[in-house]
Coordinates of C-alpha atoms and ligand atoms in Angstrom, one line a residue:
X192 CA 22.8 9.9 39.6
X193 CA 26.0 7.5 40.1
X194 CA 25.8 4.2 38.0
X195 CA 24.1 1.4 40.1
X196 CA 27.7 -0.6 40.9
X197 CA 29.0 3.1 42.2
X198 CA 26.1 3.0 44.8
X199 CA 25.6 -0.7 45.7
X200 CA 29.6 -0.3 46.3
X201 CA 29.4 2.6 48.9
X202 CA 26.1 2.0 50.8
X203 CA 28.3 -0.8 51.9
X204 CA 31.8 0.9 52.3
X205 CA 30.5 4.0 53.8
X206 CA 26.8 4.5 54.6
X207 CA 25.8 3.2 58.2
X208 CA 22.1 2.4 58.2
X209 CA 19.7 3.5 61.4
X210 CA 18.1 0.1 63.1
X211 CA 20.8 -1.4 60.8
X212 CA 24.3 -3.7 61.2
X213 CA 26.9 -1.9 59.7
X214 CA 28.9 -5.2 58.7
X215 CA 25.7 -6.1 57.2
X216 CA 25.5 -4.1 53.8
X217 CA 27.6 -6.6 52.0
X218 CA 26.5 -9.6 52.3
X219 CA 22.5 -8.3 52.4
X220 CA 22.7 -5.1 50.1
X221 CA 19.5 -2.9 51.5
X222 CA 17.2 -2.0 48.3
X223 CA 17.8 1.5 46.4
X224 CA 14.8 3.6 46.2
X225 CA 15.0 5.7 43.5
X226 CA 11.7 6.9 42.6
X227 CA 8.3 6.7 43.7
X228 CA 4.2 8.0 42.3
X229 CA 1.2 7.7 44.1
X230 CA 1.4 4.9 46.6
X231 CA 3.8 2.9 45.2
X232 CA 8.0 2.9 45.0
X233 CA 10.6 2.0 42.1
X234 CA 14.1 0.4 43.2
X235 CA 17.2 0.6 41.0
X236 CA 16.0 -2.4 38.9
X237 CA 12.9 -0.6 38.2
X238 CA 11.3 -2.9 40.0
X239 CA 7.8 -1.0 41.3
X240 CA 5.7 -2.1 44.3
X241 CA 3.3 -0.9 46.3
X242 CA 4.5 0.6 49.5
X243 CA 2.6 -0.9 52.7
X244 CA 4.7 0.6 55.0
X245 CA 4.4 4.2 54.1
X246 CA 8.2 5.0 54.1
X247 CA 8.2 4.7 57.6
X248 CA 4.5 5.0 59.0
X249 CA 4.7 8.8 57.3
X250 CA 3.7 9.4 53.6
X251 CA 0.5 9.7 54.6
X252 CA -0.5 11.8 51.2
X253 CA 1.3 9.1 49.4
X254 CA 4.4 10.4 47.0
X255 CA 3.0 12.7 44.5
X256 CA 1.3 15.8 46.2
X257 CA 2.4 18.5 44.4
X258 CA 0.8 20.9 46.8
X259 CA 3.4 20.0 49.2
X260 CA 6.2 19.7 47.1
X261 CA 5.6 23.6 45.7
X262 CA 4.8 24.9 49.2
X263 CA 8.0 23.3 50.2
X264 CA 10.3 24.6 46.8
X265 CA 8.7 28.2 47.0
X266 CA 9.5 28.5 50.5
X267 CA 13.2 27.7 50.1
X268 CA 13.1 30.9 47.3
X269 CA 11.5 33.1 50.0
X270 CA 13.3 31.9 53.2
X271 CA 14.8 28.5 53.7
X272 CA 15.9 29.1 57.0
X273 CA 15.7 31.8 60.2
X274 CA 16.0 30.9 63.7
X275 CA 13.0 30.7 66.0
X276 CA 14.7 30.3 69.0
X277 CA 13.2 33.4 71.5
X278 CA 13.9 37.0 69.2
X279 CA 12.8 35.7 66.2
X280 CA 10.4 34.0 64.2
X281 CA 8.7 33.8 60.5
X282 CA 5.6 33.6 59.0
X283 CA 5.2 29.8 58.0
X284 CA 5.8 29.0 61.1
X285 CA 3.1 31.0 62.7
X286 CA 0.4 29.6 60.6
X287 CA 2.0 26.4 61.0
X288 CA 1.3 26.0 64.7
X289 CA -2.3 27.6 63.9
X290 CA -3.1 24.9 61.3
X291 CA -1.5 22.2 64.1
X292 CA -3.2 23.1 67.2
X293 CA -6.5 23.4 65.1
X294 CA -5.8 19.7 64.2
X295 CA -6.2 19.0 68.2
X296 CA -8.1 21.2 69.1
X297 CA -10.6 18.3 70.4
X298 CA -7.9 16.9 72.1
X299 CA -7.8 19.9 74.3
X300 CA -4.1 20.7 73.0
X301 CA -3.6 24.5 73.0
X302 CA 0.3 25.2 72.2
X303 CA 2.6 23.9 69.7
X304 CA 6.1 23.6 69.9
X305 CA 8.3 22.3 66.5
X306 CA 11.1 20.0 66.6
X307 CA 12.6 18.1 63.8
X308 CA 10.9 14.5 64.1
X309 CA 9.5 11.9 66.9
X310 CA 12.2 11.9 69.4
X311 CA 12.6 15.6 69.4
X312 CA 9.0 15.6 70.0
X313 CA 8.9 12.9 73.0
X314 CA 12.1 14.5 74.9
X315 CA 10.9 18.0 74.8
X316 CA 7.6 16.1 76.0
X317 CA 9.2 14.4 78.4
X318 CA 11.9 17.9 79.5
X319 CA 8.4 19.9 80.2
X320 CA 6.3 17.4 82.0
X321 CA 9.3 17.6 84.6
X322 CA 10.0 21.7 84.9
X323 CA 5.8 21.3 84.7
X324 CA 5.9 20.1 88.6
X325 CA 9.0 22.0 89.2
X326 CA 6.9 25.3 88.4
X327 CA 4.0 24.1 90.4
X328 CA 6.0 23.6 93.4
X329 CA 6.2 19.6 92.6
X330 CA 10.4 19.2 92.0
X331 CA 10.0 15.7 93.2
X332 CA 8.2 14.6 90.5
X333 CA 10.6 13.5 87.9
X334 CA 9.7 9.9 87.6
X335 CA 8.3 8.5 84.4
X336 CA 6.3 5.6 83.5
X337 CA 5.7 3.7 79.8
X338 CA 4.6 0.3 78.5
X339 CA 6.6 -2.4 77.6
X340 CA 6.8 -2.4 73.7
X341 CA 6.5 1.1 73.6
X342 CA 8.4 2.9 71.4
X343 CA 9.3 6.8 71.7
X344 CA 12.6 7.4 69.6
X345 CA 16.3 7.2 70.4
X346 CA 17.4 9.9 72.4
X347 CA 18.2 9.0 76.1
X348 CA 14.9 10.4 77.6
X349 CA 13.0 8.3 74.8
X350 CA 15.4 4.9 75.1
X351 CA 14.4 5.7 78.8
X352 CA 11.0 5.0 78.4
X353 CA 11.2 2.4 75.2
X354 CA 9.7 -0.7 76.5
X355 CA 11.8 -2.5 73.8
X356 CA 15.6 -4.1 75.2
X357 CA 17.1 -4.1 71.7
X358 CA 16.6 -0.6 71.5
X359 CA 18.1 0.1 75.2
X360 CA 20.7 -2.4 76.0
X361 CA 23.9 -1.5 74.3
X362 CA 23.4 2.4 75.5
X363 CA 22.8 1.8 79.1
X364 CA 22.8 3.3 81.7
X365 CA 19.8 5.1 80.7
X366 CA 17.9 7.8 82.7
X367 CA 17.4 6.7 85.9
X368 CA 13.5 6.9 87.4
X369 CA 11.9 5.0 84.2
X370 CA 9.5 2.2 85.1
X371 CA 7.5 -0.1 82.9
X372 CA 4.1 -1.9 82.5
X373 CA 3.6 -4.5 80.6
X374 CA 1.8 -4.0 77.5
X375 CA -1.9 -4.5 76.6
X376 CA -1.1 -7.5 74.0
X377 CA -3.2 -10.2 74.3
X378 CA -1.5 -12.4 72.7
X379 CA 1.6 -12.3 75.2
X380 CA 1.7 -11.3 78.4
X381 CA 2.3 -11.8 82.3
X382 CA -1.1 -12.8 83.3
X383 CA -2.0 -14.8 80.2
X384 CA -4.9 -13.4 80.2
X385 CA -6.2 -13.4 76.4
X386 CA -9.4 -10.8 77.2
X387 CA -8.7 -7.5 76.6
X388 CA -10.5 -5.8 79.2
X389 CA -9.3 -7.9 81.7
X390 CA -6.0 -7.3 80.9
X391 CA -6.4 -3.5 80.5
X392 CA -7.6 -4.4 84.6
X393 CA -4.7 -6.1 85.7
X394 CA -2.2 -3.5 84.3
X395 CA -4.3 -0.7 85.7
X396 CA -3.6 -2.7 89.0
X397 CA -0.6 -2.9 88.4
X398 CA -0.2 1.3 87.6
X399 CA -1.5 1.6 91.0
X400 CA 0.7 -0.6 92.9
X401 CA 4.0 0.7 91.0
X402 CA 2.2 4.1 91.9
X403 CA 2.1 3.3 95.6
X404 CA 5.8 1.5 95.3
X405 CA 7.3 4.8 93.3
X406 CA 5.3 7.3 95.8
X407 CA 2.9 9.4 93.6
X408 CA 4.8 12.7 94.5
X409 CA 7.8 11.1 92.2
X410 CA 6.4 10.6 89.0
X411 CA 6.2 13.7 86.3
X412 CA 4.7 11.6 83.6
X413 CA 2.9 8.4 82.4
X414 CA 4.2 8.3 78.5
X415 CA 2.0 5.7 75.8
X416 CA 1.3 5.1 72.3
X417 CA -3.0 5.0 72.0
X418 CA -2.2 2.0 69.7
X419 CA 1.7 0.9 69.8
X420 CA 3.0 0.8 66.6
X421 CA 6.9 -0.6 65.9
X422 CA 6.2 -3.0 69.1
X423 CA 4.2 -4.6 66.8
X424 CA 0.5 -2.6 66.3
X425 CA -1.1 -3.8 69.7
X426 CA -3.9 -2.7 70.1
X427 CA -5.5 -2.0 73.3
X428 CA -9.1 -2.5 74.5
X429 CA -10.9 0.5 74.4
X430 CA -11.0 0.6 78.1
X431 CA -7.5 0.8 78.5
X432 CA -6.5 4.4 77.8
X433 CA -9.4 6.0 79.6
X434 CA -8.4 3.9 82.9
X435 CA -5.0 5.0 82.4
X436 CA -6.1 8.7 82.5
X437 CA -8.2 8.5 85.2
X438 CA -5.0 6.8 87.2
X439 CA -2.9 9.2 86.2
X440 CA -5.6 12.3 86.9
X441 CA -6.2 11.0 90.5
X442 CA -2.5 10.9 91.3
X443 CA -1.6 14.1 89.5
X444 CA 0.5 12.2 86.7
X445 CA 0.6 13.9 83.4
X446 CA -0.7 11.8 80.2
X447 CA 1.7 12.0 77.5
X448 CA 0.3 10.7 74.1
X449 CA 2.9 9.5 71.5
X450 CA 0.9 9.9 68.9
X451 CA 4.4 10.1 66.0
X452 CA 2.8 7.0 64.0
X453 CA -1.0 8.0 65.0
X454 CA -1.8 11.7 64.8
X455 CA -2.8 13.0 61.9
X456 CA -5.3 10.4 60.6
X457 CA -3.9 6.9 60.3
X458 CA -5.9 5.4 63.0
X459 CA -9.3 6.6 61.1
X460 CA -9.5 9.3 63.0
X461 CA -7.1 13.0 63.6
X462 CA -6.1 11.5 67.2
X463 CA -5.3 7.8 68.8
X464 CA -6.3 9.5 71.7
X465 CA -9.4 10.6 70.6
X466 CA -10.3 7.0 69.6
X467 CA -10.3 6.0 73.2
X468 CA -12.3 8.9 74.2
X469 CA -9.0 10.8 76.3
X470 CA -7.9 14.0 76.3
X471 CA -4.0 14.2 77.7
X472 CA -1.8 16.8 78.7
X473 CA 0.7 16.8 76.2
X474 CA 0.9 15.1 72.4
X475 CA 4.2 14.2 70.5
X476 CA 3.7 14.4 66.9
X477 CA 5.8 13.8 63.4
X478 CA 5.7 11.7 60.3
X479 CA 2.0 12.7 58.9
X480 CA 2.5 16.6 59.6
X481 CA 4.8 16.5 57.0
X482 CA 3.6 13.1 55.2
X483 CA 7.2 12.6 55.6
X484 CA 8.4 15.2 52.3
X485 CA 10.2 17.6 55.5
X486 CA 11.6 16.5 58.8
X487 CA 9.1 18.1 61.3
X488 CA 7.6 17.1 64.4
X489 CA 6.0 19.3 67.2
X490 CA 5.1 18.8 70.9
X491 CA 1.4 20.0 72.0
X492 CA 0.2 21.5 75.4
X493 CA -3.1 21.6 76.8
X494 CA -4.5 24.9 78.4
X495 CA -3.7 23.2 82.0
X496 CA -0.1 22.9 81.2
X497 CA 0.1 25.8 79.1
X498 CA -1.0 27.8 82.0
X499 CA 1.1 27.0 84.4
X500 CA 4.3 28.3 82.1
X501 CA 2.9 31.3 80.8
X502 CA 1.8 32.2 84.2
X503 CA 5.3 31.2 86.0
X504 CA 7.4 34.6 85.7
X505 CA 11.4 34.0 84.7
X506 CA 11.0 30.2 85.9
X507 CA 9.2 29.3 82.7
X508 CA 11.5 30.1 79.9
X509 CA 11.9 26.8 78.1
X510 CA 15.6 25.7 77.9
X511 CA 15.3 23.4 74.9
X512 CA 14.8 23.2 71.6
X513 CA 16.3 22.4 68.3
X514 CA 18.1 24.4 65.3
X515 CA 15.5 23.4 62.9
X516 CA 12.4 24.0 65.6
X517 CA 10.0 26.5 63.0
X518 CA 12.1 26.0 60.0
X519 CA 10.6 27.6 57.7
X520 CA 10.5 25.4 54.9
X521 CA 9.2 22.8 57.4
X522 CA 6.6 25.0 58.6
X523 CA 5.5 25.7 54.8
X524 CA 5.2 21.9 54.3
X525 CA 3.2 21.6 57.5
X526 CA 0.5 24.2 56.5
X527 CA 0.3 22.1 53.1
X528 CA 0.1 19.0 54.5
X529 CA -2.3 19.8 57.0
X530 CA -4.3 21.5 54.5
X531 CA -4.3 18.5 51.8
X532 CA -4.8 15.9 54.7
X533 CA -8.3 18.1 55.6
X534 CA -9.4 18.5 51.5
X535 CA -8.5 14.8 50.9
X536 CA -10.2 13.8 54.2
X537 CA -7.6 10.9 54.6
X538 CA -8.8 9.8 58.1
X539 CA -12.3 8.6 56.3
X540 CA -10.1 6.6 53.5
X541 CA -7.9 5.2 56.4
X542 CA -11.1 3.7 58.1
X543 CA -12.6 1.5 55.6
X544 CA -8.4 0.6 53.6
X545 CA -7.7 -0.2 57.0
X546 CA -10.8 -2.6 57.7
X547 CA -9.7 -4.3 54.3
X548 CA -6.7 -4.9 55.0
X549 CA -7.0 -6.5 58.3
X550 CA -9.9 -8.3 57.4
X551 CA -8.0 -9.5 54.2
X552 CA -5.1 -10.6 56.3
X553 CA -7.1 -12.4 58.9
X554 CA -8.6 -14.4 55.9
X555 CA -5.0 -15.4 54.7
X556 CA -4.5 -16.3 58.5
X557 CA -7.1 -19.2 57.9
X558 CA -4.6 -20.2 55.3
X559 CA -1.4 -20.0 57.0
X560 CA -0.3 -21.9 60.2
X561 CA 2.6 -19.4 60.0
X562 CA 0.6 -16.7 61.1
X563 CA -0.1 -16.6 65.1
X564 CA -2.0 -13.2 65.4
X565 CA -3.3 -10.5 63.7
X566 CA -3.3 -7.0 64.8
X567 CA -5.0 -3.9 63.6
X568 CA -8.5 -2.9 62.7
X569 CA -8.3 0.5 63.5
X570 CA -7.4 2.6 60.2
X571 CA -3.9 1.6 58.5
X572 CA -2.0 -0.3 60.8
X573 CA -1.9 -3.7 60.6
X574 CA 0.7 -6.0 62.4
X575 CA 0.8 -9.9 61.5
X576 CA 2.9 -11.9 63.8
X577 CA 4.2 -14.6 62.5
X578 CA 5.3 -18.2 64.6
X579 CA 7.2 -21.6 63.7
X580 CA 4.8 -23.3 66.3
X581 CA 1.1 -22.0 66.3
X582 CA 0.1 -23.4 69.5
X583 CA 3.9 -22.4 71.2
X584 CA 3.8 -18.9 70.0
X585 CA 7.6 -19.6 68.7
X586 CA 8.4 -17.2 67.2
X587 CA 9.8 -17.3 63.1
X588 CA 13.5 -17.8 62.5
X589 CA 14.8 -14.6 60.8
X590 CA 15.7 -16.5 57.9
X591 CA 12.1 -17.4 56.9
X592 CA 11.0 -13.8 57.7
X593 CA 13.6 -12.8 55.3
X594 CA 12.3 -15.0 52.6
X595 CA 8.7 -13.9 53.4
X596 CA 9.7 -10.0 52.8
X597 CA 11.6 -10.8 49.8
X598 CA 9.3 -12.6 47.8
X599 CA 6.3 -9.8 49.3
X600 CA 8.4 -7.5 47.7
X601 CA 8.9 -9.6 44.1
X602 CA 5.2 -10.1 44.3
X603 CA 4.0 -6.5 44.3
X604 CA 4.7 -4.7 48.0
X605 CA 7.2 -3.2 50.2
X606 CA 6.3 -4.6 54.2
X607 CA 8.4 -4.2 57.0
X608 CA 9.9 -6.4 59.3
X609 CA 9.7 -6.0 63.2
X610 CA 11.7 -9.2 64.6
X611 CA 9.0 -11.7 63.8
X612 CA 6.3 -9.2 63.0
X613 CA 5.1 -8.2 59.7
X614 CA 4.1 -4.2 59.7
X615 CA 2.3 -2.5 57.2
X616 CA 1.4 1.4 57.6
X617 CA 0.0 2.3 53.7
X618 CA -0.5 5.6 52.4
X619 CA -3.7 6.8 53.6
X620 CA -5.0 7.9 50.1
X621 CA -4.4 4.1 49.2
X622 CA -7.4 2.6 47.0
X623 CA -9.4 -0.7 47.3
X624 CA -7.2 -2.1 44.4
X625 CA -3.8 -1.1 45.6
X626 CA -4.8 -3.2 49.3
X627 CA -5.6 -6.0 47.2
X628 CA -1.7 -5.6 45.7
X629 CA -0.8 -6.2 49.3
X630 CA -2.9 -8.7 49.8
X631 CA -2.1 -10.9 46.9
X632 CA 2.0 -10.0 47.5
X633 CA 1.5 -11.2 51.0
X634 CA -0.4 -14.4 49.9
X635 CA 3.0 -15.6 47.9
X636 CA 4.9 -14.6 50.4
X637 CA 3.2 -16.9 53.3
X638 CA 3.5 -19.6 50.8
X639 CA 7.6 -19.2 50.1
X640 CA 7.7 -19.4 54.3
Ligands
LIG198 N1 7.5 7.8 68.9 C1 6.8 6.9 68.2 C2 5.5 6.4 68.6 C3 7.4 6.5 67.0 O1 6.7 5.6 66.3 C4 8.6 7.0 66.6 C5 9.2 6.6 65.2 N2 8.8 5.5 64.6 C6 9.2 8.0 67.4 C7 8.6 8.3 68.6 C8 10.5 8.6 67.0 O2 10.4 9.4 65.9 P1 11.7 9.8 64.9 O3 12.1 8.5 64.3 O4 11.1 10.7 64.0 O5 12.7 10.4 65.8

């Protein structure tokens, strides 16, 4: 490895950062990662903390499964790469969509299709839910609808449907035919309506009337998160999801479930769908199929979709997908994962970590004026939003939510900043002790606000 003035040097001269400023690097100089066991990360300083954010909602097995790591290093000696696009296709990858579409098999999903990560996975989502109504005789139908403070990656069909400006604003013009609803978040919204339910009622109403407004006949797809995660872990009431379906079935509007941050067991169960009780037509996955060690995602089908291609004649070739769809060496890391996410039953672990933490940070919310609400409570994802004003909602200067993540971090754990939202997304194999690290690291930080 380079000597530490070598990197600090060109992260900042050369390396532009995703979700980053690139004139930024300088003046605040990101942390270097450079090692990292069990749950918990080492920077250049050899400073080690306990990482409650997962990488990026995705080390689900935590950093130190070697049952992944020597799937993924034999592969590469027996294939590390063939094409799978149509005339070819290996053996990893085969019992790689087994071992996926067995994961979902409750969720009624029947066929997998790879890509390499989230947006891959919500565009070719979002690319069959419209030649789905094209083959049925439907072209008109090319409309889609999303929530506000949704998030579903960064290519043009996913911006499209991002219910977050930042992420839309400087690329416009985006796809054209993408509508939002607001969000189920209590805390904030158009009705100020602070019930759940009732709010999951007034944005059903208001499905129907942009329904209505749009003409049914227009709309391929109704996209959502079952509990949005980088809009800041809202989560709906339990109502909400079902009465979306149930919208969406009587107008002949596919479901879509995003489920990048909450398939694969970080919600406490294998689904977000499933939570709610929904089964929808098409599921985009990433992060946890991999525990984040190999860039894979994969788009899932239900028999009702499925059908309609594999019944279609010449019309239902599929006309997208990626370089890296199947890799191999992805595929080998899948089957791993999936395998060590079943053994390790990480789902049960994320139920009661996640009731911890939550519980734990709605205790230091009785502390802490600073903190204005307190999202999560179903597995590990917790969101803390965090105000100037309690009774104004303002919300935090970026300074102070700089000073809060900085002295997290010197206290014991890596967080993540969402604007004025604290998100945390641990390991799932994460024990009772290491929550209480995060606990205790977000406890000094509150009080250096
Ligand atoms: N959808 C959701 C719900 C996500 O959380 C993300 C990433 N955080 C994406 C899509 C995009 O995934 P990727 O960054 O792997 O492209």
């Amino acid at each position: 490895m380079k000597d530490e003035n070598f990197l600090k040097e060109n992260n900042a001269r050369h390396l532009w950062h995703p979700m980053g400023h690139p004139g930024d690097a300088q003046q605040n100089p990101p942390k270097i990662i450079t090692d990292a066991e069990g749950v918990k990360i080492t920077d250049i300083d050899g400073h080690s903390v306990v990482d409650a954010v997962g990488g990026l909602w995705c080390v689900n097995l935590g950093y130190s499964n070697d049952v992944v790591k020597e799937a993924i290093s034999k592969q590469l000696y027996d294939l590390p790469y063939y094409s799978a696009f149509a005339g070819s296709t290996n053996p990893p990858a085969i019992e790689a969509s087994h071992a996926v579409r067995e994961f979902f098999e409750e969720d009624g999903m029947a066929r997998v299709f790879f890509t390499s990560g989230g947006s891959d996975s919500v565009e070719t989502c979002l690319r069959l839910a419209r030649q789905y109504h094209r083959l049925r005789g439907e072209p008109t139908r090319t409309k889609f609808l999303s929530l506000k403070k949704g998030y579903h990656g960064t290519h043009f069909g996913g911006a499209s449907v991002n219910g977050n400006n930042r992420f839309r604003l400087n690329y416009e013009p985006l796809l054209p035919g993408c509508h939002h609803l607001p969000a189920p978040y209590p805390y904030r919204n158009p009705f100020n309506e602070t019930d759940p339910a009732k709010l999951a009622q007034n944005i059903a109403a208001v499905l129907e009337d942009e329904i209505a407004f749009q003409g049914a006949e227009n709309i391929a797809a109704l996209i959502m998160e079952p509990i949005l995660g980088a809009g800041g872990v809202i989560v709906p009431d339990a109502t909400f999801m079902p009465l979306m379906r149930e919208i969406c079935d009587r107008h002949g509007i596919l479901l879509i479930s995003d489920e990048v941050i909450t398939g694969f067991g970080r919600t406490g169960d294998w689904s977000g769908a499933r939570h709610w009780g929904v089964k929808p037509d098409m599921m985009s996955t990433a992060k946890g199929i991999t525990s984040g060690y190999f860039p894979v995602g994969a788009a899932l089908f239900s028999d009702k979709v499925a059908e309609v291609f594999e019944t279609a004649g010449a019309d239902g070739a599929i006309f997208t997908g990626y370089t890296y769809s199947a890799h191999p060496v992805g595929a080998a890391a899948v089957i791993a994962t999936l395998s060590e996410t079943k053994r390790l039953n990480t789902a049960a672990n994320a139920g009661p970590r996640g009731t911890q933490l939550f519980e734990g940070v709605q205790k230091l919310a009785e502390k802490y004026d600073i903190i204005g609400d307190v999202r999560g409570g179903h597995g590990l994802m917790t969101g803390i939003e965090i105000v100037s004003d309690k009774a104004a909602k303002t919300p935090m200067n970026a300074a102070t939510m700089k000073r809060i993540h900085e002295t997290t971090y010197q206290a014991g754990a890596m967080v993540r900043l969402g604007m004025h939202n604290i998100l945390m997304s641990p390991p799932l194999t994460i024990t009772e002790d290491e929550v209480n690290v995060i606990l205790s690291a977000l406890d000094a930080g509150f009080a250096a606000a």
